[in-house]
PDB file of C-alpha atoms and ligand atoms in Angstrom:
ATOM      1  CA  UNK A1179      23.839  20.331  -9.744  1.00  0.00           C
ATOM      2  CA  UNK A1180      22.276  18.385 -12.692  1.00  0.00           C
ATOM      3  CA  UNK A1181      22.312  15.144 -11.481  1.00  0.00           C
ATOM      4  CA  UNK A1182      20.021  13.380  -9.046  1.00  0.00           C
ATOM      5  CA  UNK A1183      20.678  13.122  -5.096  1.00  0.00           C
ATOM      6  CA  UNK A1184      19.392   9.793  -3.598  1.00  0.00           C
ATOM      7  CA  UNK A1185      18.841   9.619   0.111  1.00  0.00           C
ATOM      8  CA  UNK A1186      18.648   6.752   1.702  1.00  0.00           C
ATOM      9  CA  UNK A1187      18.580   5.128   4.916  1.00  0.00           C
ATOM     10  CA  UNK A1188      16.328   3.231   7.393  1.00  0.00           C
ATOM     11  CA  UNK A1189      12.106   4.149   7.668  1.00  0.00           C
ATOM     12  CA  UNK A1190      11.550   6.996   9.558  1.00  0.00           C
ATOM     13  CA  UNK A1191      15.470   8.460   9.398  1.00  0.00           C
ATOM     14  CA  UNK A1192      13.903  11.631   7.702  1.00  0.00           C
ATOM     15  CA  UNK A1193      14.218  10.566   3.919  1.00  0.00           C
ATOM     16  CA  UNK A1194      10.590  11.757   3.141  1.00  0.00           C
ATOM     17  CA  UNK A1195      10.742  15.326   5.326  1.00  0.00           C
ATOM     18  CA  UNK A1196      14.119  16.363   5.618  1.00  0.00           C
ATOM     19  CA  UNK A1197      13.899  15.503   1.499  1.00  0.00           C
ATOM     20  CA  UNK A1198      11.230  18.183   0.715  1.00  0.00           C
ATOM     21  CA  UNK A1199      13.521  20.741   2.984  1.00  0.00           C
ATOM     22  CA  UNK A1200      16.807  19.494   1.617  1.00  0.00           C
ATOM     23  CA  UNK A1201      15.254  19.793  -2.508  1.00  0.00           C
ATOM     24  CA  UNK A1202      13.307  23.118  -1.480  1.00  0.00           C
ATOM     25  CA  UNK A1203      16.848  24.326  -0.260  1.00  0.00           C
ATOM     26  CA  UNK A1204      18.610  22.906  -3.513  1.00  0.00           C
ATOM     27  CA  UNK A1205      16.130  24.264  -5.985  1.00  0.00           C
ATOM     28  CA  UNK A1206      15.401  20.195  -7.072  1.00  0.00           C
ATOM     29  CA  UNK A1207      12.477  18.424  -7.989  1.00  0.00           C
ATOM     30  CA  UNK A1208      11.376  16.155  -5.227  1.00  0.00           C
ATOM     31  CA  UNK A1209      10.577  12.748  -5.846  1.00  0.00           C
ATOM     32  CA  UNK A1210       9.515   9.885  -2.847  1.00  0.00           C
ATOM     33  CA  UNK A1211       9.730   6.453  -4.634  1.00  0.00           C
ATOM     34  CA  UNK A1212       7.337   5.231  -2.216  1.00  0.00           C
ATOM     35  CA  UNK A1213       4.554   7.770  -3.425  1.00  0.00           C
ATOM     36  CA  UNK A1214       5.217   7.264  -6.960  1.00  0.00           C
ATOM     37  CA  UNK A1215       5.006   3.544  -6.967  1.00  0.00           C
ATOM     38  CA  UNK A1216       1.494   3.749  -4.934  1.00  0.00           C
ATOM     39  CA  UNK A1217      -0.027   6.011  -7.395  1.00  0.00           C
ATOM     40  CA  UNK A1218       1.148   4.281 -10.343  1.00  0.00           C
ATOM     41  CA  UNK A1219       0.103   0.947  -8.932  1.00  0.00           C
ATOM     42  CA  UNK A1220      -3.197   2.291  -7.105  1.00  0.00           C
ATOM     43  CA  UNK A1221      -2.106   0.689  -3.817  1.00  0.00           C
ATOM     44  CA  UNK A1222      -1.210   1.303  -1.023  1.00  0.00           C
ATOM     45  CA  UNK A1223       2.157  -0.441  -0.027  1.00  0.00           C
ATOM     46  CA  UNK A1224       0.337  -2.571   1.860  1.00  0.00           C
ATOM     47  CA  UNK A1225      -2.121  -4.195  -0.324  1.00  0.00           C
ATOM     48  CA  UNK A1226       0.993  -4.468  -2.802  1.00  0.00           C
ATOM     49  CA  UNK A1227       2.718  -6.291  -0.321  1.00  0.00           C
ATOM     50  CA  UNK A1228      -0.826  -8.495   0.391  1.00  0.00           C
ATOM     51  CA  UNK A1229      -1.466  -9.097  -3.269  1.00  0.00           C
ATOM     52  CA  UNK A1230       2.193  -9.561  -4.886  1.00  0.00           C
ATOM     53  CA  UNK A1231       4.450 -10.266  -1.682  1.00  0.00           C
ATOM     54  CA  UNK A1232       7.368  -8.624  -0.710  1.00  0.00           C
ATOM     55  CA  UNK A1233       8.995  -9.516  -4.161  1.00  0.00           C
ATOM     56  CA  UNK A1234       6.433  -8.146  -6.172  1.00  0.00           C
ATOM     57  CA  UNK A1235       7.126  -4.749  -3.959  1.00  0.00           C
ATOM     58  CA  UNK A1236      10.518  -4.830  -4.831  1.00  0.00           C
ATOM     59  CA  UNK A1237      10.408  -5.392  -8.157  1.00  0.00           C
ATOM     60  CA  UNK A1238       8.023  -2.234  -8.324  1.00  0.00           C
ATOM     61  CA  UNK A1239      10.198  -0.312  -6.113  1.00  0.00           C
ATOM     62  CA  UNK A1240      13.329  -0.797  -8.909  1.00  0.00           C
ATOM     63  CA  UNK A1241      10.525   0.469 -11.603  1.00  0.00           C
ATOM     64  CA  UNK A1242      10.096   3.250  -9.634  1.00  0.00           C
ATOM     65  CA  UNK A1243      13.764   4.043  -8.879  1.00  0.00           C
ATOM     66  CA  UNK A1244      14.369   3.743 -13.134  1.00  0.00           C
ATOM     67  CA  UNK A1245      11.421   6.043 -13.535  1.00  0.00           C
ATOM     68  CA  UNK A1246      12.198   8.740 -11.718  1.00  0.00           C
ATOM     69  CA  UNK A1247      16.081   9.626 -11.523  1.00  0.00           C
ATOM     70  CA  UNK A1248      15.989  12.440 -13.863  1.00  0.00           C
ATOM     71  CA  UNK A1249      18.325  15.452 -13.320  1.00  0.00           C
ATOM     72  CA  UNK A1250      17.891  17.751 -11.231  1.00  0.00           C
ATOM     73  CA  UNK A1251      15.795  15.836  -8.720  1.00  0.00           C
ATOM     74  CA  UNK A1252      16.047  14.360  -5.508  1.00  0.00           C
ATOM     75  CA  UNK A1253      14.695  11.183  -4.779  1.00  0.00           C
ATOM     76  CA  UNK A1254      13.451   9.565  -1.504  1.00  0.00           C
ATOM     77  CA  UNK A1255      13.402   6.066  -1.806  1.00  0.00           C
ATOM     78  CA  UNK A1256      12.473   3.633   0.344  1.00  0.00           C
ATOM     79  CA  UNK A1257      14.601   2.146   3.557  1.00  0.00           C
ATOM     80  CA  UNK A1258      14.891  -1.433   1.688  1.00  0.00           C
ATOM     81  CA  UNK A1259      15.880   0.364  -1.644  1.00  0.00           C
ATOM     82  CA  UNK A1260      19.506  -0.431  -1.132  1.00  0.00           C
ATOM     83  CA  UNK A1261      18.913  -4.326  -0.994  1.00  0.00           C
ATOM     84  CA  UNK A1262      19.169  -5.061  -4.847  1.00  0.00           C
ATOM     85  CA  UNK A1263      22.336  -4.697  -6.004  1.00  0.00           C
ATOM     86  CA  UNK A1264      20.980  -3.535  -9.001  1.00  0.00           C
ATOM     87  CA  UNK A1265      19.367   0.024  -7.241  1.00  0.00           C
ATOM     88  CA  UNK A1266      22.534   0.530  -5.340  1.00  0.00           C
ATOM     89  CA  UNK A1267      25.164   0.459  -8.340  1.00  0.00           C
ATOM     90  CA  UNK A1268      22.344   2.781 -10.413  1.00  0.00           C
ATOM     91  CA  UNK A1269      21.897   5.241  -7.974  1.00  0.00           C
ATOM     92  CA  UNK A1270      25.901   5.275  -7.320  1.00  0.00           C
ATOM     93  CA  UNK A1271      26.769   5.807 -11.252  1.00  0.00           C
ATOM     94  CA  UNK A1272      23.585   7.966 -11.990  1.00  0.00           C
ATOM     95  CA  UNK A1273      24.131  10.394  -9.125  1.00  0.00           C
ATOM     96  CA  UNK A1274      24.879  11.229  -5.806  1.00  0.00           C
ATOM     97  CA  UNK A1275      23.877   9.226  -2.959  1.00  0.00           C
ATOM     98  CA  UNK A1276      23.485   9.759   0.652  1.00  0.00           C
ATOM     99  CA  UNK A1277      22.724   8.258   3.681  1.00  0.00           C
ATOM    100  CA  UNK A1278      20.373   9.695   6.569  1.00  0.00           C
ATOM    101  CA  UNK A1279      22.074   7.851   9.304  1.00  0.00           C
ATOM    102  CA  UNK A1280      19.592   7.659  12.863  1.00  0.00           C
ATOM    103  CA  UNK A1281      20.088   4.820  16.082  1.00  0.00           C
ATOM    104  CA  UNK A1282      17.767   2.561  16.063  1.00  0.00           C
ATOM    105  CA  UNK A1283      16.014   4.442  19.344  1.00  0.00           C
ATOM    106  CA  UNK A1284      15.321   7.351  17.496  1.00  0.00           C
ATOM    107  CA  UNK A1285      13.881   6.094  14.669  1.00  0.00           C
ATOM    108  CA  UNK A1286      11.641   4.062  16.630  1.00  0.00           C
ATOM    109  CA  UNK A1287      10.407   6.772  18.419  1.00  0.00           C
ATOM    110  CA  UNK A1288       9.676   8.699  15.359  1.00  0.00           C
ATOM    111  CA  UNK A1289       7.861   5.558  13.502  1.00  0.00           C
ATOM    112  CA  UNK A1290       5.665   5.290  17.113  1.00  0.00           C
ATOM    113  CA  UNK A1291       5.138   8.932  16.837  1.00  0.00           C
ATOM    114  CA  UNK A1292       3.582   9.070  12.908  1.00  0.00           C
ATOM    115  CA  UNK A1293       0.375   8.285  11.990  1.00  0.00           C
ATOM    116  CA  UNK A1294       1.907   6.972   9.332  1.00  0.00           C
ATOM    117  CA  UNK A1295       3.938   4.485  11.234  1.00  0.00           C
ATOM    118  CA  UNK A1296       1.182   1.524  10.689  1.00  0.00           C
ATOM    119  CA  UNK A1297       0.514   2.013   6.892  1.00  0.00           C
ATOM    120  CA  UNK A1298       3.853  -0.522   6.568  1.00  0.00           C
ATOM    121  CA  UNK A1299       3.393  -3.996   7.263  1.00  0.00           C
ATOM    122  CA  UNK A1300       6.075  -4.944   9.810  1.00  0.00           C
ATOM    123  CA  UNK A1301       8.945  -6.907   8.073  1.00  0.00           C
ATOM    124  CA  UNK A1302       9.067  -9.134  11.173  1.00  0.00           C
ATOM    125  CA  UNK A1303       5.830  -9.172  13.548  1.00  0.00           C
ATOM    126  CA  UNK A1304       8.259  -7.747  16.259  1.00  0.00           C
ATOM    127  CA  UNK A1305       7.845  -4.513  18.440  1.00  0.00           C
ATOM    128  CA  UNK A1306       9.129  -1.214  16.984  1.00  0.00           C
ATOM    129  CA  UNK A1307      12.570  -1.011  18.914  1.00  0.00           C
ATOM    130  CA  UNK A1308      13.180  -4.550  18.072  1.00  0.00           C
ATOM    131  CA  UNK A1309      12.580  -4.277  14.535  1.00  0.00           C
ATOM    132  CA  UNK A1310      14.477  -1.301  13.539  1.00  0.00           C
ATOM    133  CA  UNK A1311      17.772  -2.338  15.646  1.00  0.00           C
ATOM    134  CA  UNK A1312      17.395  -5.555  13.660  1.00  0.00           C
ATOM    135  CA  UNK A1313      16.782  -3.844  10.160  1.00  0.00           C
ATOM    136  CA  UNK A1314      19.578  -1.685  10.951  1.00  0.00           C
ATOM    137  CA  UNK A1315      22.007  -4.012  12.220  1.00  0.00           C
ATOM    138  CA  UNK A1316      20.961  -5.857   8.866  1.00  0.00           C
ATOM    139  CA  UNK A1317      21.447  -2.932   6.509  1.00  0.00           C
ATOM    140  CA  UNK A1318      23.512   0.148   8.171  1.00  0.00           C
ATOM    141  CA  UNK A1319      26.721  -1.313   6.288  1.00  0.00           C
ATOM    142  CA  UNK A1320      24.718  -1.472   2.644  1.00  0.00           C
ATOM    143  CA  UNK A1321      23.333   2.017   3.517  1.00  0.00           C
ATOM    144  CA  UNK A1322      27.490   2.988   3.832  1.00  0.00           C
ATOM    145  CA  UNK A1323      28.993   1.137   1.304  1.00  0.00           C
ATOM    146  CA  UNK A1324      26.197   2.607  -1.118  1.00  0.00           C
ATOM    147  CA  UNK A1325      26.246   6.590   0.234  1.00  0.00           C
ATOM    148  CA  UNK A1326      28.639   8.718  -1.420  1.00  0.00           C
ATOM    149  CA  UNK A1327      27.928  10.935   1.917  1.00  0.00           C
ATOM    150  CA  UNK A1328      26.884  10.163   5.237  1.00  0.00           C
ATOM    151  CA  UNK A1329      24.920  12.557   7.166  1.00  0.00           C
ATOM    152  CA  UNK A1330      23.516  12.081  11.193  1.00  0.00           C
ATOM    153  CA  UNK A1331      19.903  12.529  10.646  1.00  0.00           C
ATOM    154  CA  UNK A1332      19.146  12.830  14.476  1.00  0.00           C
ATOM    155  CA  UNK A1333      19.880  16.401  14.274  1.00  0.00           C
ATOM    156  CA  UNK A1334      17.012  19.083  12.985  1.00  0.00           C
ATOM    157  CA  UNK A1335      16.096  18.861   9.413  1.00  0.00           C
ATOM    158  CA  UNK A1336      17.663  21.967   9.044  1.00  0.00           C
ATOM    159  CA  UNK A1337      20.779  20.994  10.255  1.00  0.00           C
ATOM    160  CA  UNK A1338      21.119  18.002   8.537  1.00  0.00           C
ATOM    161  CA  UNK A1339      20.155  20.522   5.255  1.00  0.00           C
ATOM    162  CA  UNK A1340      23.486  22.225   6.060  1.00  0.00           C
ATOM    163  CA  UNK A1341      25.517  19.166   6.163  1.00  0.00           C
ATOM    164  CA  UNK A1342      24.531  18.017   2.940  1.00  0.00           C
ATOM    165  CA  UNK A1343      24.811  21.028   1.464  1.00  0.00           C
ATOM    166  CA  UNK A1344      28.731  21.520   2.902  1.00  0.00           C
ATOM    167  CA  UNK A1345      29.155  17.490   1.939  1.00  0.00           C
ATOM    168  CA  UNK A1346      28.148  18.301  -1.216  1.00  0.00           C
ATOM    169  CA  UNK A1347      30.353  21.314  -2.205  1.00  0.00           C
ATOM    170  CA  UNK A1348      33.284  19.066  -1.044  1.00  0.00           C
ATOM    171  CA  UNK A1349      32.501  16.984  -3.610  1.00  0.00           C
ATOM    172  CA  UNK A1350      31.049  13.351  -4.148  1.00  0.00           C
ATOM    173  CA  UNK A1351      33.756   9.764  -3.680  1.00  0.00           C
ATOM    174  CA  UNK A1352      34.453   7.970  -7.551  1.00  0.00           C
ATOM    175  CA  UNK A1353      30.758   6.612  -9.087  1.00  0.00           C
ATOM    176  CA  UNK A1354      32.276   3.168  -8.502  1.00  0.00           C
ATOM    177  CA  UNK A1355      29.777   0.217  -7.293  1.00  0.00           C
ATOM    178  CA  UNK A1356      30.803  -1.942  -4.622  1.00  0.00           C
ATOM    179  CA  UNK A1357      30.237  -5.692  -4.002  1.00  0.00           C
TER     180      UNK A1357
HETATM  181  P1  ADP B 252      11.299   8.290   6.029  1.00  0.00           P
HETATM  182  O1  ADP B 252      10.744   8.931   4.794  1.00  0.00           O
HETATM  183  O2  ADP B 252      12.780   8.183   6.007  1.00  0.00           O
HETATM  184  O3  ADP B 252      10.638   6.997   6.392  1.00  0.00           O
HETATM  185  P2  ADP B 252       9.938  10.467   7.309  1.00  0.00           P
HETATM  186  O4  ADP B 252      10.460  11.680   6.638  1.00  0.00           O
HETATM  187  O5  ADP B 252       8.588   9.986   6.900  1.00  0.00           O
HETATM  188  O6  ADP B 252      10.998   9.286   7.243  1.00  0.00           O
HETATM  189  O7  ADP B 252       9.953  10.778   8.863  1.00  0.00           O
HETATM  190  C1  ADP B 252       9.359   9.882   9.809  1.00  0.00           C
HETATM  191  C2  ADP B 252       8.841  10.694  10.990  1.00  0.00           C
HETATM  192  O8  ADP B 252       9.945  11.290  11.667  1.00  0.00           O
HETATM  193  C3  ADP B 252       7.911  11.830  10.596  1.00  0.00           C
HETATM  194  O9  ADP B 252       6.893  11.923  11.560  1.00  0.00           O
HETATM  195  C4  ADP B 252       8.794  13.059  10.627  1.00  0.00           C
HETATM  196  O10 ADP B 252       8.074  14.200  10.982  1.00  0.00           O
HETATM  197  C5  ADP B 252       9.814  12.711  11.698  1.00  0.00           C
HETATM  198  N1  ADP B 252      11.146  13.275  11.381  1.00  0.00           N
HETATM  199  C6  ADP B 252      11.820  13.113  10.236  1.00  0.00           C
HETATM  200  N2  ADP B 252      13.009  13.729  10.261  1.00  0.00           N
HETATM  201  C7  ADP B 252      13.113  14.299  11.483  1.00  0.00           C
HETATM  202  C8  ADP B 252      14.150  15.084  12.153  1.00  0.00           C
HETATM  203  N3  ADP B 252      15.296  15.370  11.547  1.00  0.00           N
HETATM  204  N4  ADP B 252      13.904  15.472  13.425  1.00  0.00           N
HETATM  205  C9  ADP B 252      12.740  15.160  14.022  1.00  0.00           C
HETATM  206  N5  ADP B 252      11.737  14.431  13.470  1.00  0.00           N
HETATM  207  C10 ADP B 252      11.907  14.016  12.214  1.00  0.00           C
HETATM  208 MG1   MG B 253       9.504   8.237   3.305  1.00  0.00          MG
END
């Protein structure tokens, strides 16, 4: 494969770990547009969001999408990548796309797990459970309509390896962009 895979899908659905296994497996460059954007800007996602807002994240976040869809690389983006309609139709016509797809429950446990977990300003001051049911009830039908592929990412990374492997020998849908 020459051209990029995208994974997307909700914090703490696996996009980061089961990306390293699933580009190890694939022989791809891995890229987490999250990491890139922090090094570039010297910030931590946090003190982007304190110093530029949520916007000024975003905007960086698209930068960072641009920057580093090359072939042969997959890219981990962020869970709120999909919310420009601008990321979703790029990543759709510049490569293949899929979706890490978790309930809200076990991505909650798995944010409360990580150390990592409180790095990301909450998007709405509520407790974990609460907040990812919300984001996901929000954006589980943008994380569809922009995945060529979508994959249950409550099973073992190397599970879920093997499904996107088989999903993608079958073949991605047309590089059309919705909405
Ligand atoms: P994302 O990059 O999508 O936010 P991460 O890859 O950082 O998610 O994973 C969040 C946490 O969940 C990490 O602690 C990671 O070890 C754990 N995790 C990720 N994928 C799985 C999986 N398939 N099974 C069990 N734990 C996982
Ligand atoms: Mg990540």
């Amino acid at each position: 494969m020459t051209q990029p895979l995208f994974l997307v899908g909700a914090r703490g659905c696996g996009k980061t770990t089961t990306g390293k296994a699933l580009s190890a497996a694939l022989g791809l460059h891995f890229i987490d547009t999250d990491h890139w954007l922090q090094r570039e800007a010297r910030m931590t996602v946090a003190q982007i969001v304190e110093q530029e807002g949520w916007e000024g994240f975003r905007a960086r976040e698209s930068q960072a999408l641009q920057a580093v869809a090359a072939d042969s690389t997959l890219v981990a983006t962020g869970g709120g990548m999909v919310l420009a309609q601008q990321n979703r139709c790029f990543m759709r016509e510049r490569g293949t796309v899929i979706y890490l797809c978790a309930p809200a429950q076990v991505l909650a446990q798995r944010l409360e797990a990580s150390p990592e977990a409180g790095l990301r300003p909450t998007l709405t001051g509520r407790g974990t459970v609460d907040e990812v049911a919300q984001i996901l009830a929000e954006r589980d039908a943008i994380y569809r309509e922009t995945a060529h592929h979508i994959v249950d990412a409550s099973l073992p990374p190397a599970l879920i390896v093997e499904h996107v492997t088989r999903a993608l020998a079958q073949g991605s849908a047309q590089p059309l962009c919705a909405s």
